[in-house]
mmCIF file of C-alpha atoms in Angstrom:
data_model
loop_
_atom_site.group_PDB
_atom_site.id
_atom_site.type_symbol
_atom_site.label_atom_id
_atom_site.label_comp_id
_atom_site.label_asym_id
_atom_site.label_seq_id
_atom_site.Cartn_x
_atom_site.Cartn_y
_atom_site.Cartn_z
ATOM 1 C CA MET I 889 11.378 -18.747 -6.856
ATOM 2 C CA ALA I 890 7.595 -18.627 -7.337
ATOM 3 C CA ALA I 891 6.306 -17.550 -10.733
ATOM 4 C CA GLY I 892 5.593 -13.852 -11.118
ATOM 5 C CA LEU I 893 7.616 -12.832 -8.064
ATOM 6 C CA SER I 894 10.943 -11.117 -7.661
ATOM 7 C CA GLY I 895 13.014 -10.518 -4.581
ATOM 8 C CA THR I 896 15.807 -11.771 -2.387
ATOM 9 C CA GLN I 897 16.545 -12.586 1.242
ATOM 10 C CA GLY I 898 13.347 -14.529 1.917
ATOM 11 C CA VAL I 899 10.943 -11.780 0.817
ATOM 12 C CA GLN I 900 9.491 -11.637 -2.677
ATOM 13 C CA PHE I 901 7.386 -8.944 -4.263
ATOM 14 C CA GLY I 902 4.633 -9.507 -6.782
ATOM 15 C CA LEU I 903 1.092 -8.757 -7.784
ATOM 16 C CA ALA I 904 -1.638 -9.784 -5.378
ATOM 17 C CA HIS I 905 -3.953 -12.615 -6.279
ATOM 18 C CA HIS I 906 -7.479 -13.183 -5.018
ATOM 19 C CA ASP I 907 -6.159 -15.851 -2.636
ATOM 20 C CA ASP I 908 -4.148 -13.073 -0.915
ATOM 21 C CA ALA I 909 -7.364 -11.259 0.039
ATOM 22 C CA ASP I 910 -7.639 -12.728 3.551
ATOM 23 C CA GLY I 911 -4.116 -11.574 4.423
ATOM 24 C CA ILE I 912 -4.634 -8.127 2.893
ATOM 25 C CA VAL I 913 -7.929 -7.699 4.762
ATOM 26 C CA ALA I 914 -6.171 -8.674 8.010
ATOM 27 C CA MET I 915 -3.478 -6.050 7.348
ATOM 28 C CA GLY I 916 -6.196 -3.499 6.590
ATOM 29 C CA ARG I 917 -7.814 -4.256 9.937
ATOM 30 C CA ALA I 918 -4.440 -3.831 11.673
ATOM 31 C CA MET I 919 -3.825 -0.505 9.924
ATOM 32 C CA ASN I 920 -7.281 0.687 10.910
ATOM 33 C CA LEU I 921 -6.470 -0.041 14.555
ATOM 34 C CA GLU I 922 -2.941 1.421 14.414
ATOM 35 C CA ALA I 923 -3.347 4.682 12.540
ATOM 36 C CA GLU I 924 -4.465 7.718 14.521
ATOM 37 C CA SER I 925 -6.084 9.196 11.427
ATOM 38 C CA TYR I 926 -8.421 6.196 11.040
ATOM 39 C CA LYS I 927 -9.608 5.863 14.650
ATOM 40 C CA HIS I 928 -13.021 7.236 13.648
ATOM 41 C CA VAL I 929 -13.495 4.609 10.902
ATOM 42 C CA VAL I 930 -15.271 1.408 11.908
ATOM 43 C CA PHE I 931 -13.540 -1.407 10.024
ATOM 44 C CA ASP I 932 -15.852 -3.101 7.529
ATOM 45 C CA GLU I 933 -14.471 -6.376 6.172
ATOM 46 C CA GLU I 934 -17.122 -6.707 3.465
ATOM 47 C CA ARG I 935 -16.432 -3.187 2.187
ATOM 48 C CA THR I 936 -12.675 -3.829 2.260
ATOM 49 C CA ARG I 937 -13.086 -6.989 0.185
ATOM 50 C CA ALA I 938 -15.380 -5.213 -2.293
ATOM 51 C CA THR I 939 -12.866 -2.374 -2.680
ATOM 52 C CA LEU I 940 -9.926 -4.744 -2.981
ATOM 53 C CA ALA I 941 -11.332 -7.085 -5.662
ATOM 54 C CA PRO I 942 -11.200 -4.649 -8.627
ATOM 55 C CA ILE I 943 -7.767 -3.401 -7.533
ATOM 56 C CA ILE I 944 -6.432 -6.957 -7.667
ATOM 57 C CA GLU I 945 -8.145 -7.454 -11.036
ATOM 58 C CA ALA I 946 -6.510 -4.273 -12.379
ATOM 59 C CA GLY I 947 -3.094 -5.574 -11.377
ATOM 60 C CA THR I 948 -2.494 -2.614 -9.083
ATOM 61 C CA CYS I 949 -2.069 -4.355 -5.747
ATOM 62 C CA VAL I 950 1.471 -5.374 -4.809
ATOM 63 C CA VAL I 951 2.289 -7.717 -1.940
ATOM 64 C CA ALA I 952 5.436 -8.687 -0.086
ATOM 65 C CA ARG I 953 5.533 -12.422 0.593
ATOM 66 C CA ALA I 954 7.937 -13.616 3.275
ATOM 67 C CA TRP I 955 9.168 -17.130 3.826
ATOM 68 C CA VAL I 956 9.906 -17.956 7.462
ATOM 69 C CA GLY I 957 11.339 -21.408 7.978
ATOM 70 C CA ASP I 958 9.646 -24.171 6.029
ATOM 71 C CA ASP I 959 6.161 -22.732 6.416
ATOM 72 C CA ALA I 960 4.039 -21.334 3.616
ATOM 73 C CA PRO I 961 4.736 -17.662 2.875
ATOM 74 C CA ILE I 962 3.092 -14.953 4.926
ATOM 75 C CA LEU I 963 2.209 -11.485 3.732
ATOM 76 C CA ALA I 964 4.594 -8.883 5.146
ATOM 77 C CA GLY I 965 2.948 -5.870 3.508
ATOM 78 C CA PHE I 966 0.974 -4.516 0.580
ATOM 79 C CA ILE I 967 0.346 -1.471 -1.575
ATOM 80 C CA ALA I 968 -2.958 -0.895 -3.320
ATOM 81 C CA GLY I 969 -3.616 1.903 -5.776
ATOM 82 C CA TYR I 970 -4.425 2.893 -9.315
ATOM 83 C CA VAL I 971 -2.813 4.331 -12.400
ATOM 84 C CA VAL I 972 -5.082 7.091 -13.684
ATOM 85 C CA PRO I 973 -4.972 9.671 -16.483
ATOM 86 C CA HIS I 974 -3.703 13.112 -15.538
ATOM 87 C CA PHE I 975 -6.628 15.428 -14.923
ATOM 88 C CA PHE I 976 -5.095 18.379 -16.804
ATOM 89 C CA GLY I 977 -3.174 16.799 -19.644
ATOM 90 C CA GLN I 978 -1.657 13.817 -21.342
ATOM 91 C CA GLY I 979 -0.059 10.926 -19.502
ATOM 92 C CA SER I 980 -0.949 9.027 -16.364
ATOM 93 C CA THR I 981 0.006 9.029 -12.716
ATOM 94 C CA SER I 982 0.218 6.344 -10.087
ATOM 95 C CA VAL I 983 -1.754 7.004 -6.911
ATOM 96 C CA GLU I 984 -1.587 4.733 -3.892
ATOM 97 C CA LEU I 985 -4.623 4.241 -1.705
ATOM 98 C CA VAL I 986 -2.843 2.381 1.064
ATOM 99 C CA VAL I 987 0.656 1.233 1.974
ATOM 100 C CA TYR I 988 1.047 -1.110 4.921
ATOM 101 C CA VAL I 989 3.943 -3.116 6.317
ATOM 102 C CA CYS I 990 3.361 -5.470 9.249
ATOM 103 C CA PRO I 991 5.147 -4.259 12.399
ATOM 104 C CA GLU I 992 7.590 -7.178 12.508
ATOM 105 C CA TRP I 993 8.782 -6.304 8.971
ATOM 106 C CA ARG I 994 9.295 -2.587 9.521
ATOM 107 C CA LYS I 995 12.887 -1.339 9.429
ATOM 108 C CA THR I 996 13.843 -4.315 7.243
ATOM 109 C CA ARG I 997 13.741 -2.528 3.868
ATOM 110 C CA VAL I 998 10.498 -4.330 2.958
ATOM 111 C CA ALA I 999 8.654 -1.012 2.566
ATOM 112 C CA MET I 1000 11.342 0.456 0.334
ATOM 113 C CA ARG I 1001 11.607 -2.652 -1.827
ATOM 114 C CA MET I 1002 7.821 -2.934 -2.092
ATOM 115 C CA ILE I 1003 7.547 0.713 -3.153
ATOM 116 C CA ARG I 1004 10.256 0.140 -5.785
ATOM 117 C CA TYR I 1005 8.243 -2.799 -7.128
ATOM 118 C CA TRP I 1006 5.106 -0.578 -7.191
ATOM 119 C CA GLU I 1007 7.128 2.089 -9.016
ATOM 120 C CA ALA I 1008 8.180 -0.413 -11.707
ATOM 121 C CA ARG I 1009 4.622 -1.733 -11.986
ATOM 122 C CA SER I 1010 3.279 1.811 -12.328
ATOM 123 C CA ARG I 1011 5.776 2.535 -15.090
ATOM 124 C CA THR I 1012 4.706 -0.683 -16.874
ATOM 125 C CA LEU I 1013 1.085 0.514 -16.700
ATOM 126 C CA GLY I 1014 2.050 3.829 -18.322
ATOM 127 C CA ALA I 1015 2.466 6.133 -15.340
ATOM 128 C CA ASP I 1016 4.908 9.002 -15.773
ATOM 129 C CA GLY I 1017 4.600 10.137 -12.162
ATOM 130 C CA MET I 1018 3.807 8.650 -8.788
ATOM 131 C CA PHE I 1019 2.142 9.949 -5.636
ATOM 132 C CA LEU I 1020 2.565 8.477 -2.175
ATOM 133 C CA ALA I 1021 0.702 10.026 0.731
ATOM 134 C CA VAL I 1022 1.218 9.805 4.471
ATOM 135 C CA SER I 1023 -2.125 9.647 6.253
ATOM 136 C CA THR I 1024 -0.970 7.675 9.278
ATOM 137 C CA GLY I 1025 -0.492 10.672 11.554
ATOM 138 C CA GLY I 1026 1.471 10.719 14.783
ATOM 139 C CA PRO I 1027 5.210 10.146 15.099
ATOM 140 C CA LYS I 1028 5.248 7.474 12.393
ATOM 141 C CA ALA I 1029 4.327 10.078 9.777
ATOM 142 C CA ALA I 1030 7.706 11.827 9.948
ATOM 143 C CA ALA I 1031 9.606 8.536 9.578
ATOM 144 C CA ILE I 1032 7.476 7.552 6.591
ATOM 145 C CA GLY I 1033 8.066 10.968 5.031
ATOM 146 C CA ARG I 1034 11.836 10.547 5.466
ATOM 147 C CA LEU I 1035 11.657 7.142 3.787
ATOM 148 C CA TYR I 1036 9.809 8.590 0.790
ATOM 149 C CA THR I 1037 12.281 11.483 0.544
ATOM 150 C CA SER I 1038 15.238 9.082 0.695
ATOM 151 C CA MET I 1039 13.695 7.243 -2.264
ATOM 152 C CA GLY I 1040 13.615 10.396 -4.415
ATOM 153 C CA PHE I 1041 10.065 11.570 -3.730
ATOM 154 C CA GLU I 1042 9.556 15.271 -3.134
ATOM 155 C CA SER I 1043 7.106 16.724 -0.662
ATOM 156 C CA VAL I 1044 4.626 18.660 -2.798
ATOM 157 C CA GLY I 1045 2.069 19.656 -0.209
ATOM 158 C CA SER I 1046 0.393 18.284 2.814
ATOM 159 C CA MET I 1047 -2.635 16.244 3.673
ATOM 160 C CA HIS I 1048 -5.441 17.820 5.667
ATOM 161 C CA HIS I 1049 -8.386 15.935 7.131
ATOM 162 C CA LYS I 1050 -11.791 16.952 8.410
ATOM 163 C CA LEU I 1051 -14.580 14.732 9.676
ATOM 164 C CA LEU I 1052 -17.853 15.585 7.997
ATOM 165 C CA LYS I 1053 -21.096 15.315 9.870
ATOM 166 C CA SER I 1054 -24.182 14.002 8.141
ATOM 167 C CA ALA I 1055 -26.526 16.561 6.638
ATOM 168 C CA PRO I 1056 -29.524 17.325 8.862
#
């Protein structure tokens, strides 16, 4: 088993490294094309890389590496986020910015296992709570919500979105 990774059944979970950036950027591009709620966003690879670099440095990007045959591992998914102080009091909370699992790895428990790894990592970084959002929209949103609920997360509100036009 590779250093710094944990997992079974050909998929291992661990912290992202800078050499994972190409795969994470590719998954970001795929998510941008897939998700109804991001159809208005023009994918910007340079911006994605610039946003990703400090998240990897902070140790708050988790990847799922899958071994298929004798080939080098491929990335099956990732979570990127932060652990931040609570706004109103003591303690910290874990907030994800993006969760993505490649289509061929969906319904394989990769998402659940990756979220569990993120949960443990968040706890290690001092978080006493964790937020996961569903911004995908469409029929996938309900399935994602059911997954989160099955993992012990409670629905505490909803996400609303509005496109803002530039000021005149």
